[in-house]
Each structure stands twice: as C-alpha cells, then as structure tokens.
Amino acid sequence: MKPMTNLHAVIAGQSAPPPCDETLGVRLTEARDGYAKGVWTISESLLNGNGVIMGGFVGAAADILMAYAVTTLLRDDQMHASINLQTTFHRPAAAGEAEIEARVEKFGKTVAYVTAIVRQNGKEVASATSSVLIMDKP
C-alpha cells in the first residue's frame, strides 16, 4: 500500500500530489487561508455515453480542491475525511480545461463546511458542498 501523501507538503511544493490528482488531471495552482484554486485538464477518457464528462468525475475533481482548502487550516497533526459530498450540475462539462475554486465556509473543532465551483469557458459547470470531519492523526 502506498503511503499517504502529506497535502501540506504538496501545497508547499515539496511533494508530488496524490495519485487521484494525477489520474483525474487536477493541478493545484494556489492554496492559502481556507481557499484553493486549481486547473482540471479533462481527458476524453472521462466521457460518458452522452459524450459529456461523467458527473462523478466532476464531483471528484471538486472534492480534490476542497481537500486542499481544508488542509490550509489544519495543523500537521490533524487529518480530514469527507462525510458528505453534494454536487449540483448547471451544464455539461466537456473535454478540455476547467477551473476549480474551493473555499472553507465554516471551520469548527470537528467539522468543516466547504464549497467549490467548477467553471469551464467562463461558465459555471457545477457547484459542490462538502462536510468534512476533522480528526487527529492516529
């Protein structure tokens, strides 16, 4: 089993991103103070039978950026896990590039509430919300 990637190190540019980022084509461009921004290079391999990007991949890409946003507020001895992910689709996404922005709206002792927007060609493709459990590392 591959060791867990330290997202703090990824944000600082000291470590490669986890495999899920690379598999989906998500690249972090900025992360600070409960905010994260990235570029998603969407491959045609993510197309569904209707010729648009499968919705689950859109939600997963948003979840990646939300993880970075939460990480900017965590101590080194803390970790997080999504406990709920809700994605609302506004229009289909196509192969090409999309921009994702995520922001921590509320950060409590044990739960954070995070939102993300996925945009392609200047238009909103999807919005996502996540409740994230904050816990101490084992």
PDB file of C-alpha atoms in Angstrom:
ATOM      1  CA  MET A   1       0.000   0.000   0.000  1.00  0.00           C
ATOM      2  CA  LYS A   2       1.349   3.402  -0.985  1.00  0.00           C
ATOM      3  CA  PRO A   3       1.972   5.785   1.947  1.00  0.00           C
ATOM      4  CA  MET A   4      -0.426   8.677   2.481  1.00  0.00           C
ATOM      5  CA  THR A   5       0.558  11.927   0.714  1.00  0.00           C
ATOM      6  CA  ASN A   6       1.041  14.915   3.007  1.00  0.00           C
ATOM      7  CA  LEU A   7      -1.123  17.623   1.438  1.00  0.00           C
ATOM      8  CA  HIS A   8       0.734  20.314   3.402  1.00  0.00           C
ATOM      9  CA  ALA A   9       3.901  19.260   1.534  1.00  0.00           C
ATOM     10  CA  VAL A  10       2.055  19.311  -1.806  1.00  0.00           C
ATOM     11  CA  ILE A  11       0.815  22.854  -1.100  1.00  0.00           C
ATOM     12  CA  ALA A  12       4.370  23.931  -0.200  1.00  0.00           C
ATOM     13  CA  GLY A  13       5.694  22.416  -3.436  1.00  0.00           C
ATOM     14  CA  GLN A  14       7.777  19.859  -1.520  1.00  0.00           C
ATOM     15  CA  SER A  15       5.914  16.729  -2.618  1.00  0.00           C
ATOM     16  CA  ALA A  16       4.147  15.351  -5.657  1.00  0.00           C
ATOM     17  CA  PRO A  17       0.352  15.314  -5.494  1.00  0.00           C
ATOM     18  CA  PRO A  18      -1.505  12.110  -4.658  1.00  0.00           C
ATOM     19  CA  PRO A  19      -2.332   9.660  -7.470  1.00  0.00           C
ATOM     20  CA  CYS A  20      -6.004  10.714  -7.613  1.00  0.00           C
ATOM     21  CA  ASP A  21      -4.997  14.253  -8.631  1.00  0.00           C
ATOM     22  CA  GLU A  22      -2.814  12.929 -11.435  1.00  0.00           C
ATOM     23  CA  THR A  23      -5.354  10.328 -12.579  1.00  0.00           C
ATOM     24  CA  LEU A  24      -8.108  12.948 -12.964  1.00  0.00           C
ATOM     25  CA  GLY A  25      -5.755  15.625 -14.316  1.00  0.00           C
ATOM     26  CA  VAL A  26      -6.260  18.102 -11.454  1.00  0.00           C
ATOM     27  CA  ARG A  27      -3.385  20.501 -10.729  1.00  0.00           C
ATOM     28  CA  LEU A  28      -3.306  22.774  -7.683  1.00  0.00           C
ATOM     29  CA  THR A  29      -2.311  26.361  -8.515  1.00  0.00           C
ATOM     30  CA  GLU A  30      -2.988  28.165  -5.225  1.00  0.00           C
ATOM     31  CA  ALA A  31      -3.866  27.261  -1.647  1.00  0.00           C
ATOM     32  CA  ARG A  32      -3.949  29.522   1.402  1.00  0.00           C
ATOM     33  CA  ASP A  33      -6.177  30.610   4.279  1.00  0.00           C
ATOM     34  CA  GLY A  34      -9.070  28.211   3.605  1.00  0.00           C
ATOM     35  CA  TYR A  35      -9.000  28.777  -0.163  1.00  0.00           C
ATOM     36  CA  ALA A  36      -7.709  26.627  -3.021  1.00  0.00           C
ATOM     37  CA  LYS A  37      -7.691  27.027  -6.781  1.00  0.00           C
ATOM     38  CA  GLY A  38      -6.714  24.591  -9.490  1.00  0.00           C
ATOM     39  CA  VAL A  39      -6.864  23.671 -13.142  1.00  0.00           C
ATOM     40  CA  TRP A  40      -8.525  20.486 -14.315  1.00  0.00           C
ATOM     41  CA  THR A  41      -7.293  19.169 -17.655  1.00  0.00           C
ATOM     42  CA  ILE A  42     -10.217  16.963 -18.611  1.00  0.00           C
ATOM     43  CA  SER A  43      -9.369  13.956 -20.748  1.00  0.00           C
ATOM     44  CA  GLU A  44     -11.761  12.413 -23.255  1.00  0.00           C
ATOM     45  CA  SER A  45     -11.364   9.171 -21.294  1.00  0.00           C
ATOM     46  CA  LEU A  46     -13.779  10.692 -18.737  1.00  0.00           C
ATOM     47  CA  LEU A  47     -16.644  10.990 -21.237  1.00  0.00           C
ATOM     48  CA  ASN A  48     -19.877   9.132 -20.565  1.00  0.00           C
ATOM     49  CA  GLY A  49     -22.282   7.623 -23.114  1.00  0.00           C
ATOM     50  CA  ASN A  50     -23.811  11.051 -23.815  1.00  0.00           C
ATOM     51  CA  GLY A  51     -20.437  12.458 -24.872  1.00  0.00           C
ATOM     52  CA  VAL A  52     -20.006  14.706 -21.814  1.00  0.00           C
ATOM     53  CA  ILE A  53     -17.917  14.308 -18.677  1.00  0.00           C
ATOM     54  CA  MET A  54     -19.337  11.801 -16.184  1.00  0.00           C
ATOM     55  CA  GLY A  55     -20.822  13.709 -13.231  1.00  0.00           C
ATOM     56  CA  GLY A  56     -18.980  11.637 -10.643  1.00  0.00           C
ATOM     57  CA  PHE A  57     -15.673  12.835 -12.072  1.00  0.00           C
ATOM     58  CA  VAL A  58     -16.826  16.459 -11.776  1.00  0.00           C
ATOM     59  CA  GLY A  59     -17.679  15.872  -8.102  1.00  0.00           C
ATOM     60  CA  ALA A  60     -14.368  14.117  -7.504  1.00  0.00           C
ATOM     61  CA  ALA A  61     -12.381  16.968  -9.057  1.00  0.00           C
ATOM     62  CA  ALA A  62     -14.207  19.478  -6.831  1.00  0.00           C
ATOM     63  CA  ASP A  63     -13.553  17.237  -3.811  1.00  0.00           C
ATOM     64  CA  ILE A  64      -9.805  17.314  -4.529  1.00  0.00           C
ATOM     65  CA  LEU A  65      -9.704  21.112  -4.392  1.00  0.00           C
ATOM     66  CA  MET A  66     -11.919  21.192  -1.291  1.00  0.00           C
ATOM     67  CA  ALA A  67      -9.396  18.901   0.422  1.00  0.00           C
ATOM     68  CA  TYR A  68      -6.617  21.386  -0.280  1.00  0.00           C
ATOM     69  CA  ALA A  69      -8.719  24.283   1.025  1.00  0.00           C
ATOM     70  CA  VAL A  70      -9.359  22.441   4.309  1.00  0.00           C
ATOM     71  CA  THR A  71      -5.719  21.381   4.598  1.00  0.00           C
ATOM     72  CA  THR A  72      -4.598  25.026   4.690  1.00  0.00           C
ATOM     73  CA  LEU A  73      -6.392  25.344   8.044  1.00  0.00           C
ATOM     74  CA  LEU A  74      -5.249  22.048   9.601  1.00  0.00           C
ATOM     75  CA  ARG A  75      -2.370  21.529  11.978  1.00  0.00           C
ATOM     76  CA  ASP A  76       0.268  18.974  10.952  1.00  0.00           C
ATOM     77  CA  ASP A  77      -1.145  16.501  13.498  1.00  0.00           C
ATOM     78  CA  GLN A  78      -4.656  16.636  12.003  1.00  0.00           C
ATOM     79  CA  MET A  79      -6.281  14.957   9.027  1.00  0.00           C
ATOM     80  CA  HIS A  80      -9.681  15.133   7.367  1.00  0.00           C
ATOM     81  CA  ALA A  81     -12.237  12.947   5.632  1.00  0.00           C
ATOM     82  CA  SER A  82     -15.303  13.923   3.609  1.00  0.00           C
ATOM     83  CA  ILE A  83     -18.505  12.768   5.295  1.00  0.00           C
ATOM     84  CA  ASN A  84     -20.915  14.255   2.760  1.00  0.00           C
ATOM     85  CA  LEU A  85     -20.451  15.474  -0.806  1.00  0.00           C
ATOM     86  CA  GLN A  86     -23.269  17.160  -2.708  1.00  0.00           C
ATOM     87  CA  THR A  87     -22.805  18.229  -6.330  1.00  0.00           C
ATOM     88  CA  THR A  88     -25.236  20.318  -8.360  1.00  0.00           C
ATOM     89  CA  PHE A  89     -24.760  20.345 -12.129  1.00  0.00           C
ATOM     90  CA  HIS A  90     -25.532  23.516 -14.084  1.00  0.00           C
ATOM     91  CA  ARG A  91     -24.390  22.467 -17.573  1.00  0.00           C
ATOM     92  CA  PRO A  92     -22.399  19.621 -19.127  1.00  0.00           C
ATOM     93  CA  ALA A  93     -18.609  19.637 -18.920  1.00  0.00           C
ATOM     94  CA  ALA A  94     -16.571  18.755 -21.992  1.00  0.00           C
ATOM     95  CA  ALA A  95     -13.019  17.579 -22.565  1.00  0.00           C
ATOM     96  CA  GLY A  96     -10.558  20.464 -22.218  1.00  0.00           C
ATOM     97  CA  GLU A  97      -9.665  22.719 -19.300  1.00  0.00           C
ATOM     98  CA  ALA A  98     -11.778  23.776 -16.352  1.00  0.00           C
ATOM     99  CA  GLU A  99     -11.020  25.937 -13.341  1.00  0.00           C
ATOM    100  CA  ILE A 100     -11.990  24.915  -9.825  1.00  0.00           C
ATOM    101  CA  GLU A 101     -12.134  27.189  -6.787  1.00  0.00           C
ATOM    102  CA  ALA A 102     -12.836  25.922  -3.276  1.00  0.00           C
ATOM    103  CA  ARG A 103     -13.409  27.802  -0.043  1.00  0.00           C
ATOM    104  CA  VAL A 104     -13.907  26.778   3.578  1.00  0.00           C
ATOM    105  CA  GLU A 105     -17.117  28.483   4.651  1.00  0.00           C
ATOM    106  CA  LYS A 106     -17.081  27.280   8.280  1.00  0.00           C
ATOM    107  CA  PHE A 107     -14.276  25.611  10.202  1.00  0.00           C
ATOM    108  CA  GLY A 108     -15.239  24.062  13.531  1.00  0.00           C
ATOM    109  CA  LYS A 109     -13.421  21.821  16.016  1.00  0.00           C
ATOM    110  CA  THR A 110     -14.581  18.601  14.370  1.00  0.00           C
ATOM    111  CA  VAL A 111     -16.405  19.526  11.154  1.00  0.00           C
ATOM    112  CA  ALA A 112     -15.716  21.967   8.327  1.00  0.00           C
ATOM    113  CA  TYR A 113     -18.155  23.081   5.641  1.00  0.00           C
ATOM    114  CA  VAL A 114     -16.556  23.634   2.225  1.00  0.00           C
ATOM    115  CA  THR A 115     -17.858  24.830  -1.148  1.00  0.00           C
ATOM    116  CA  ALA A 116     -16.435  24.597  -4.654  1.00  0.00           C
ATOM    117  CA  ILE A 117     -17.265  25.975  -8.087  1.00  0.00           C
ATOM    118  CA  VAL A 118     -16.230  24.287 -11.345  1.00  0.00           C
ATOM    119  CA  ARG A 119     -16.061  26.628 -14.349  1.00  0.00           C
ATOM    120  CA  GLN A 120     -15.348  25.896 -17.985  1.00  0.00           C
ATOM    121  CA  ASN A 121     -15.078  28.554 -20.701  1.00  0.00           C
ATOM    122  CA  GLY A 122     -16.093  31.196 -18.151  1.00  0.00           C
ATOM    123  CA  LYS A 123     -19.368  29.446 -17.277  1.00  0.00           C
ATOM    124  CA  GLU A 124     -20.301  27.582 -14.122  1.00  0.00           C
ATOM    125  CA  VAL A 125     -20.477  23.841 -14.777  1.00  0.00           C
ATOM    126  CA  ALA A 126     -21.146  22.637 -11.233  1.00  0.00           C
ATOM    127  CA  SER A 127     -21.124  23.656  -7.608  1.00  0.00           C
ATOM    128  CA  ALA A 128     -20.307  21.331  -4.758  1.00  0.00           C
ATOM    129  CA  THR A 129     -20.562  21.349  -0.990  1.00  0.00           C
ATOM    130  CA  SER A 130     -18.877  19.046   1.447  1.00  0.00           C
ATOM    131  CA  SER A 131     -18.994  18.396   5.142  1.00  0.00           C
ATOM    132  CA  VAL A 132     -15.551  17.348   6.290  1.00  0.00           C
ATOM    133  CA  LEU A 133     -14.673  15.546   9.508  1.00  0.00           C
ATOM    134  CA  ILE A 134     -11.563  16.941  11.211  1.00  0.00           C
ATOM    135  CA  MET A 135      -9.660  14.488  13.403  1.00  0.00           C
ATOM    136  CA  ASP A 136      -6.273  13.876  14.944  1.00  0.00           C
ATOM    137  CA  LYS A 137      -3.890  11.625  13.040  1.00  0.00           C
ATOM    138  CA  PRO A 138      -3.514   8.177  14.619  1.00  0.00           C
TER     139      PRO A 138
END
